[in-house]
Amino acid sequence: MMRETSGVLKRPDGQSLAWRKVEGQGPTIIWLGGFNSDMTGTKAEVLAQWADANSHGYVRFDYFGHGASSGDFAAGTISRWREDALAVIDEMTEGPLVLVGSSMGGWLSCLAALSRPDRIVGMILIAPAADFTERLMKPTLSAEALRQIEDEGAWMRPSDYGPAYPITRDLLEDGARWAILPGPVGIEAPVRILQGGADPDVPWRHALDLAQAIESEDLVFTLIRDGDHRLSRPQDLERLVSAVEELCSPARMAASPSR
């Protein structure tokens, strides 16, 4: 049985973030999931199993309005979800961290690293959707959808993976305020980017733009030519675990500056 505990982190406004945690050695790994996803996805589960088997610290959580956390998804914004990530970092962890961000979580990982640079010793970004509200989402919306968002405040977007979900005016306007592209992005920690070449949601050139904008001298961009957006096939999960093992290795930690 996996030695993973769970609970909720209370927020000042009375909302709560659901979390799961594996206690262990550092650096602590923090999972930051994607837009309209939750912490029980395949990649997050695989990392929990790896952390448990290796007695390694690991935290995963659901943003406001996602998964088991409280709140109305339609009221969520990049500002709010960034605050959630920082609350988890500040209140649930100590010492060095490795952030693992998928899709929107890749953008939020960058925003968190820019806010807490002294805590971050590594980042793994999976199909990172930096600035996705302005660069990836808005350009794909029809004129009718844009009109409805402007006039009514929201439009229900159909999904291939579940029920339709709202795209709100607040989400788009707030997202533009947190744009980090074209850069430069002042992240100096080691970064590993895993990107599918057949990703229909985050084109590989978009992820490459982020890679070129990040200032870290220790950055590796891995293009998986036939990989999709989720990168959850066995071979993709092996690459993810290998990247985690590399950035969390005792030798690397011993050689890195103390934080």
Tab-separated table of C-alpha atoms in Angstrom:
chain	number	residue	atom	x	y	z
A	1	MET	CA	0.000	0.000	0.000
A	2	MET	CA	1.312	3.418	-0.964
A	3	ARG	CA	2.297	5.625	1.970
A	4	GLU	CA	0.532	8.710	0.723
A	5	THR	CA	-1.463	10.992	3.003
A	6	SER	CA	-4.220	13.361	1.920
A	7	GLY	CA	-6.001	16.423	3.213
A	8	VAL	CA	-7.064	19.958	2.381
A	9	LEU	CA	-5.260	23.267	2.590
A	10	LYS	CA	-7.543	26.044	3.766
A	11	ARG	CA	-7.324	29.317	1.891
A	12	PRO	CA	-8.019	32.771	3.380
A	13	ASP	CA	-11.335	33.096	1.528
A	14	GLY	CA	-12.692	29.862	3.002
A	15	GLN	CA	-11.978	27.711	-0.053
A	16	SER	CA	-9.858	24.568	0.265
A	17	LEU	CA	-7.287	22.840	-1.917
A	18	ALA	CA	-7.252	19.055	-1.912
A	19	TRP	CA	-3.777	17.545	-1.714
A	20	ARG	CA	-1.902	14.255	-1.467
A	21	LYS	CA	1.609	13.951	-0.091
A	22	VAL	CA	4.413	11.398	0.115
A	23	GLU	CA	6.906	12.150	2.866
A	24	GLY	CA	10.532	11.562	2.006
A	25	GLN	CA	13.898	12.938	1.068
A	26	GLY	CA	14.316	15.993	-1.090
A	27	PRO	CA	14.164	17.859	-3.218
A	28	THR	CA	10.382	17.718	-2.908
A	29	ILE	CA	8.607	17.211	-6.216
A	30	ILE	CA	5.451	19.249	-6.790
A	31	TRP	CA	2.991	18.243	-9.487
A	32	LEU	CA	1.137	21.060	-11.250
A	33	GLY	CA	-1.606	19.742	-13.485
A	34	GLY	CA	-3.324	21.089	-16.550
A	35	PHE	CA	-6.379	23.201	-17.270
A	36	ASN	CA	-9.606	21.417	-16.269
A	37	SER	CA	-7.688	18.333	-15.093
A	38	ASP	CA	-7.005	16.905	-11.641
A	39	MET	CA	-4.270	15.276	-9.580
A	40	THR	CA	-5.397	11.693	-10.247
A	41	GLY	CA	-4.188	11.547	-13.860
A	42	THR	CA	-1.767	8.924	-15.115
A	43	LYS	CA	1.400	11.032	-14.942
A	44	ALA	CA	0.663	12.305	-11.435
A	45	GLU	CA	-0.064	8.763	-10.247
A	46	VAL	CA	3.127	7.381	-11.769
A	47	LEU	CA	5.182	10.036	-10.006
A	48	ALA	CA	3.434	9.240	-6.705
A	49	GLN	CA	4.339	5.582	-7.126
A	50	TRP	CA	7.940	6.481	-7.935
A	51	ALA	CA	8.169	8.798	-4.929
A	52	ASP	CA	6.741	6.150	-2.622
A	53	ALA	CA	9.086	3.446	-3.923
A	54	ASN	CA	12.088	5.761	-3.509
A	55	SER	CA	11.058	7.432	-0.217
A	56	HIS	CA	11.090	10.764	-2.021
A	57	GLY	CA	9.057	13.828	-1.081
A	58	TYR	CA	6.143	14.502	-3.429
A	59	VAL	CA	3.096	16.752	-3.324
A	60	ARG	CA	0.210	16.899	-5.770
A	61	PHE	CA	-2.900	19.043	-5.473
A	62	ASP	CA	-5.981	20.309	-7.266
A	63	TYR	CA	-6.357	23.976	-8.105
A	64	PHE	CA	-9.402	25.995	-7.067
A	65	GLY	CA	-12.423	24.662	-8.984
A	66	HIS	CA	-10.578	21.515	-10.091
A	67	GLY	CA	-10.929	17.906	-8.983
A	68	ALA	CA	-11.535	17.472	-5.262
A	69	SER	CA	-10.843	21.115	-4.368
A	70	SER	CA	-13.647	23.543	-3.618
A	71	GLY	CA	-14.723	26.438	-5.777
A	72	ASP	CA	-16.468	27.116	-9.067
A	73	PHE	CA	-14.280	26.303	-12.063
A	74	ALA	CA	-15.881	29.170	-13.988
A	75	ALA	CA	-14.543	31.613	-11.383
A	76	GLY	CA	-10.960	30.415	-11.832
A	77	THR	CA	-8.209	32.524	-13.375
A	78	ILE	CA	-4.475	32.266	-13.888
A	79	SER	CA	-4.029	34.669	-10.966
A	80	ARG	CA	-6.035	32.393	-8.683
A	81	TRP	CA	-4.305	29.195	-9.762
A	82	ARG	CA	-0.890	30.826	-9.440
A	83	GLU	CA	-1.809	31.798	-5.877
A	84	ASP	CA	-2.857	28.194	-5.218
A	85	ALA	CA	0.527	26.902	-6.387
A	86	LEU	CA	2.398	29.426	-4.242
A	87	ALA	CA	0.253	28.558	-1.209
A	88	VAL	CA	1.165	24.884	-1.590
A	89	ILE	CA	4.846	25.775	-1.954
A	90	ASP	CA	4.870	28.125	1.037
A	91	GLU	CA	2.644	26.219	3.437
A	92	MET	CA	3.241	22.564	2.627
A	93	THR	CA	6.917	22.293	1.709
A	94	GLU	CA	10.367	23.224	2.956
A	95	GLY	CA	13.733	23.319	1.229
A	96	PRO	CA	14.520	22.755	-2.441
A	97	LEU	CA	11.813	21.889	-4.944
A	98	VAL	CA	11.507	20.329	-8.379
A	99	LEU	CA	8.371	21.502	-10.174
A	100	VAL	CA	6.710	19.164	-12.672
A	101	GLY	CA	4.131	21.038	-14.716
A	102	SER	CA	1.878	19.653	-17.423
A	103	SER	CA	0.234	21.891	-20.043
A	104	MET	CA	-1.186	24.866	-18.096
A	105	GLY	CA	0.862	23.559	-15.173
A	106	GLY	CA	3.962	24.304	-17.214
A	107	TRP	CA	2.975	27.971	-17.388
A	108	LEU	CA	2.112	28.044	-13.683
A	109	SER	CA	5.436	26.337	-12.890
A	110	CYS	CA	7.239	29.168	-14.668
A	111	LEU	CA	5.228	31.793	-12.790
A	112	ALA	CA	5.916	30.031	-9.484
A	113	ALA	CA	9.633	29.724	-10.249
A	114	LEU	CA	9.824	33.428	-11.045
A	115	SER	CA	8.196	34.188	-7.676
A	116	ARG	CA	10.216	31.702	-5.594
A	117	PRO	CA	13.561	31.421	-7.418
A	118	ASP	CA	15.501	30.471	-4.285
A	119	ARG	CA	13.341	27.390	-3.747
A	120	ILE	CA	13.421	25.892	-7.232
A	121	VAL	CA	16.324	23.572	-8.138
A	122	GLY	CA	14.749	21.999	-11.211
A	123	MET	CA	11.745	22.017	-13.510
A	124	ILE	CA	10.178	19.445	-15.817
A	125	LEU	CA	7.658	20.910	-18.239
A	126	ILE	CA	5.377	18.572	-20.198
A	127	ALA	CA	3.775	20.193	-23.250
A	128	PRO	CA	4.055	23.560	-21.500
A	129	ALA	CA	1.165	25.829	-22.450
A	130	ALA	CA	2.707	29.189	-21.603
A	131	ASP	CA	0.342	32.104	-22.319
A	132	PHE	CA	-2.205	29.591	-23.603
A	133	THR	CA	-5.206	31.828	-23.011
A	134	GLU	CA	-3.904	34.482	-25.406
A	135	ARG	CA	-1.731	32.468	-27.801
A	136	LEU	CA	-3.438	29.054	-28.042
A	137	MET	CA	-7.031	29.377	-26.877
A	138	LYS	CA	-8.255	32.754	-28.054
A	139	PRO	CA	-7.098	32.384	-31.694
A	140	THR	CA	-9.098	29.130	-32.026
A	141	LEU	CA	-12.387	30.610	-30.840
A	142	SER	CA	-15.041	31.326	-33.423
A	143	ALA	CA	-16.474	34.785	-33.917
A	144	GLU	CA	-19.687	33.583	-32.283
A	145	ALA	CA	-17.816	32.216	-29.261
A	146	LEU	CA	-15.875	35.465	-28.876
A	147	ARG	CA	-19.106	37.465	-29.142
A	148	GLN	CA	-20.756	35.315	-26.477
A	149	ILE	CA	-17.744	35.661	-24.170
A	150	GLU	CA	-17.769	39.423	-24.597
A	151	ASP	CA	-21.534	39.874	-24.246
A	152	GLU	CA	-22.389	37.160	-21.711
A	153	GLY	CA	-19.066	36.632	-19.917
A	154	ALA	CA	-18.619	32.969	-20.864
A	155	TRP	CA	-18.927	30.359	-23.601
A	156	MET	CA	-19.262	26.610	-23.096
A	157	ARG	CA	-16.480	24.810	-24.924
A	158	PRO	CA	-17.158	21.209	-26.011
A	159	SER	CA	-14.620	18.629	-24.851
A	160	ASP	CA	-13.495	15.299	-26.273
A	161	TYR	CA	-12.718	14.075	-22.753
A	162	GLY	CA	-15.867	14.994	-20.812
A	163	PRO	CA	-18.622	17.593	-20.409
A	164	ALA	CA	-18.392	21.020	-21.970
A	165	TYR	CA	-16.678	23.596	-19.765
A	166	PRO	CA	-16.772	27.402	-19.604
A	167	ILE	CA	-14.257	29.764	-21.169
A	168	THR	CA	-14.787	33.083	-19.438
A	169	ARG	CA	-13.960	36.676	-20.219
A	170	ASP	CA	-12.212	36.933	-16.856
A	171	LEU	CA	-9.966	33.960	-17.712
A	172	LEU	CA	-8.874	35.471	-21.022
A	173	GLU	CA	-8.355	38.985	-19.690
A	174	ASP	CA	-6.497	37.823	-16.597
A	175	GLY	CA	-4.333	35.388	-18.557
A	176	ALA	CA	-3.045	38.199	-20.760
A	177	ARG	CA	-1.688	39.938	-17.650
A	178	TRP	CA	0.576	36.971	-16.872
A	179	ALA	CA	2.143	36.597	-20.316
A	180	ILE	CA	5.790	35.517	-20.249
A	181	LEU	CA	6.432	35.215	-23.994
A	182	PRO	CA	8.372	36.205	-26.021
A	183	GLY	CA	10.578	36.506	-22.960
A	184	PRO	CA	13.157	36.625	-21.661
A	185	VAL	CA	11.977	34.355	-18.850
A	186	GLY	CA	14.349	34.741	-15.909
A	187	ILE	CA	14.501	31.141	-14.757
A	188	GLU	CA	18.012	29.900	-14.043
A	189	ALA	CA	17.269	26.450	-12.584
A	190	PRO	CA	17.785	23.359	-14.761
A	191	VAL	CA	14.809	22.746	-17.063
A	192	ARG	CA	13.703	19.665	-18.977
A	193	ILE	CA	10.921	20.028	-21.545
A	194	LEU	CA	9.071	17.001	-22.923
A	195	GLN	CA	6.982	17.854	-25.977
A	196	GLY	CA	4.965	15.770	-28.396
A	197	GLY	CA	5.473	16.448	-32.084
A	198	ALA	CA	1.868	15.390	-32.802
A	199	ASP	CA	0.351	17.472	-30.000
A	200	PRO	CA	-2.816	19.166	-31.363
A	201	ASP	CA	-3.245	21.410	-28.308
A	202	VAL	CA	0.265	22.768	-27.724
A	203	PRO	CA	2.204	22.857	-31.008
A	204	TRP	CA	5.830	21.887	-30.559
A	205	ARG	CA	6.984	25.221	-31.944
A	206	HIS	CA	5.095	26.964	-29.147
A	207	ALA	CA	6.939	24.881	-26.555
A	208	LEU	CA	10.198	25.612	-28.370
A	209	ASP	CA	9.480	29.343	-28.117
A	210	LEU	CA	9.313	28.927	-24.339
A	211	ALA	CA	12.537	26.900	-24.319
A	212	GLN	CA	14.312	29.663	-26.206
A	213	ALA	CA	12.913	32.331	-23.879
A	214	ILE	CA	13.995	30.657	-20.625
A	215	GLU	CA	17.425	31.929	-19.582
A	216	SER	CA	18.673	28.733	-17.910
A	217	GLU	CA	21.938	27.447	-19.354
A	218	ASP	CA	20.939	23.901	-18.359
A	219	LEU	CA	17.888	23.294	-20.520
A	220	VAL	CA	17.105	20.210	-22.594
A	221	PHE	CA	14.209	20.178	-25.063
A	222	THR	CA	13.039	16.682	-26.001
A	223	LEU	CA	10.771	16.403	-29.042
A	224	ILE	CA	8.861	13.120	-29.118
A	225	ARG	CA	7.906	13.050	-32.779
A	226	ASP	CA	4.802	10.838	-32.478
A	227	GLY	CA	3.819	12.051	-29.004
A	228	ASP	CA	0.401	13.563	-28.309
A	229	HIS	CA	-0.584	16.192	-25.747
A	230	ARG	CA	-0.978	13.843	-22.813
A	231	LEU	CA	2.326	11.982	-23.189
A	232	SER	CA	0.978	9.160	-21.030
A	233	ARG	CA	2.094	6.115	-23.043
A	234	PRO	CA	4.512	3.752	-21.294
A	235	GLN	CA	7.493	5.128	-23.219
A	236	ASP	CA	6.442	8.700	-22.404
A	237	LEU	CA	6.114	7.897	-18.709
A	238	GLU	CA	9.587	6.358	-18.767
A	239	ARG	CA	10.989	9.613	-20.123
A	240	LEU	CA	9.192	11.545	-17.402
A	241	VAL	CA	10.519	9.342	-14.624
A	242	SER	CA	14.028	9.497	-16.086
A	243	ALA	CA	13.898	13.283	-16.081
A	244	VAL	CA	12.754	13.283	-12.447
A	245	GLU	CA	15.520	10.880	-11.475
A	246	GLU	CA	18.093	13.064	-13.213
A	247	LEU	CA	17.073	16.336	-11.583
A	248	CYS	CA	16.602	14.741	-8.152
A	249	SER	CA	19.787	12.692	-8.140
A	250	PRO	CA	21.915	12.995	-4.980
A	251	ALA	CA	24.977	13.794	-7.082
A	252	ARG	CA	23.215	16.728	-8.759
A	253	MET	CA	21.923	17.993	-5.440
A	254	ALA	CA	25.382	17.780	-3.890
A	255	ALA	CA	26.821	19.802	-6.753
A	256	SER	CA	24.115	22.477	-6.759
A	257	PRO	CA	24.413	25.694	-4.744
A	258	SER	CA	22.799	25.474	-1.317
A	259	ARG	CA	19.368	27.045	-1.105
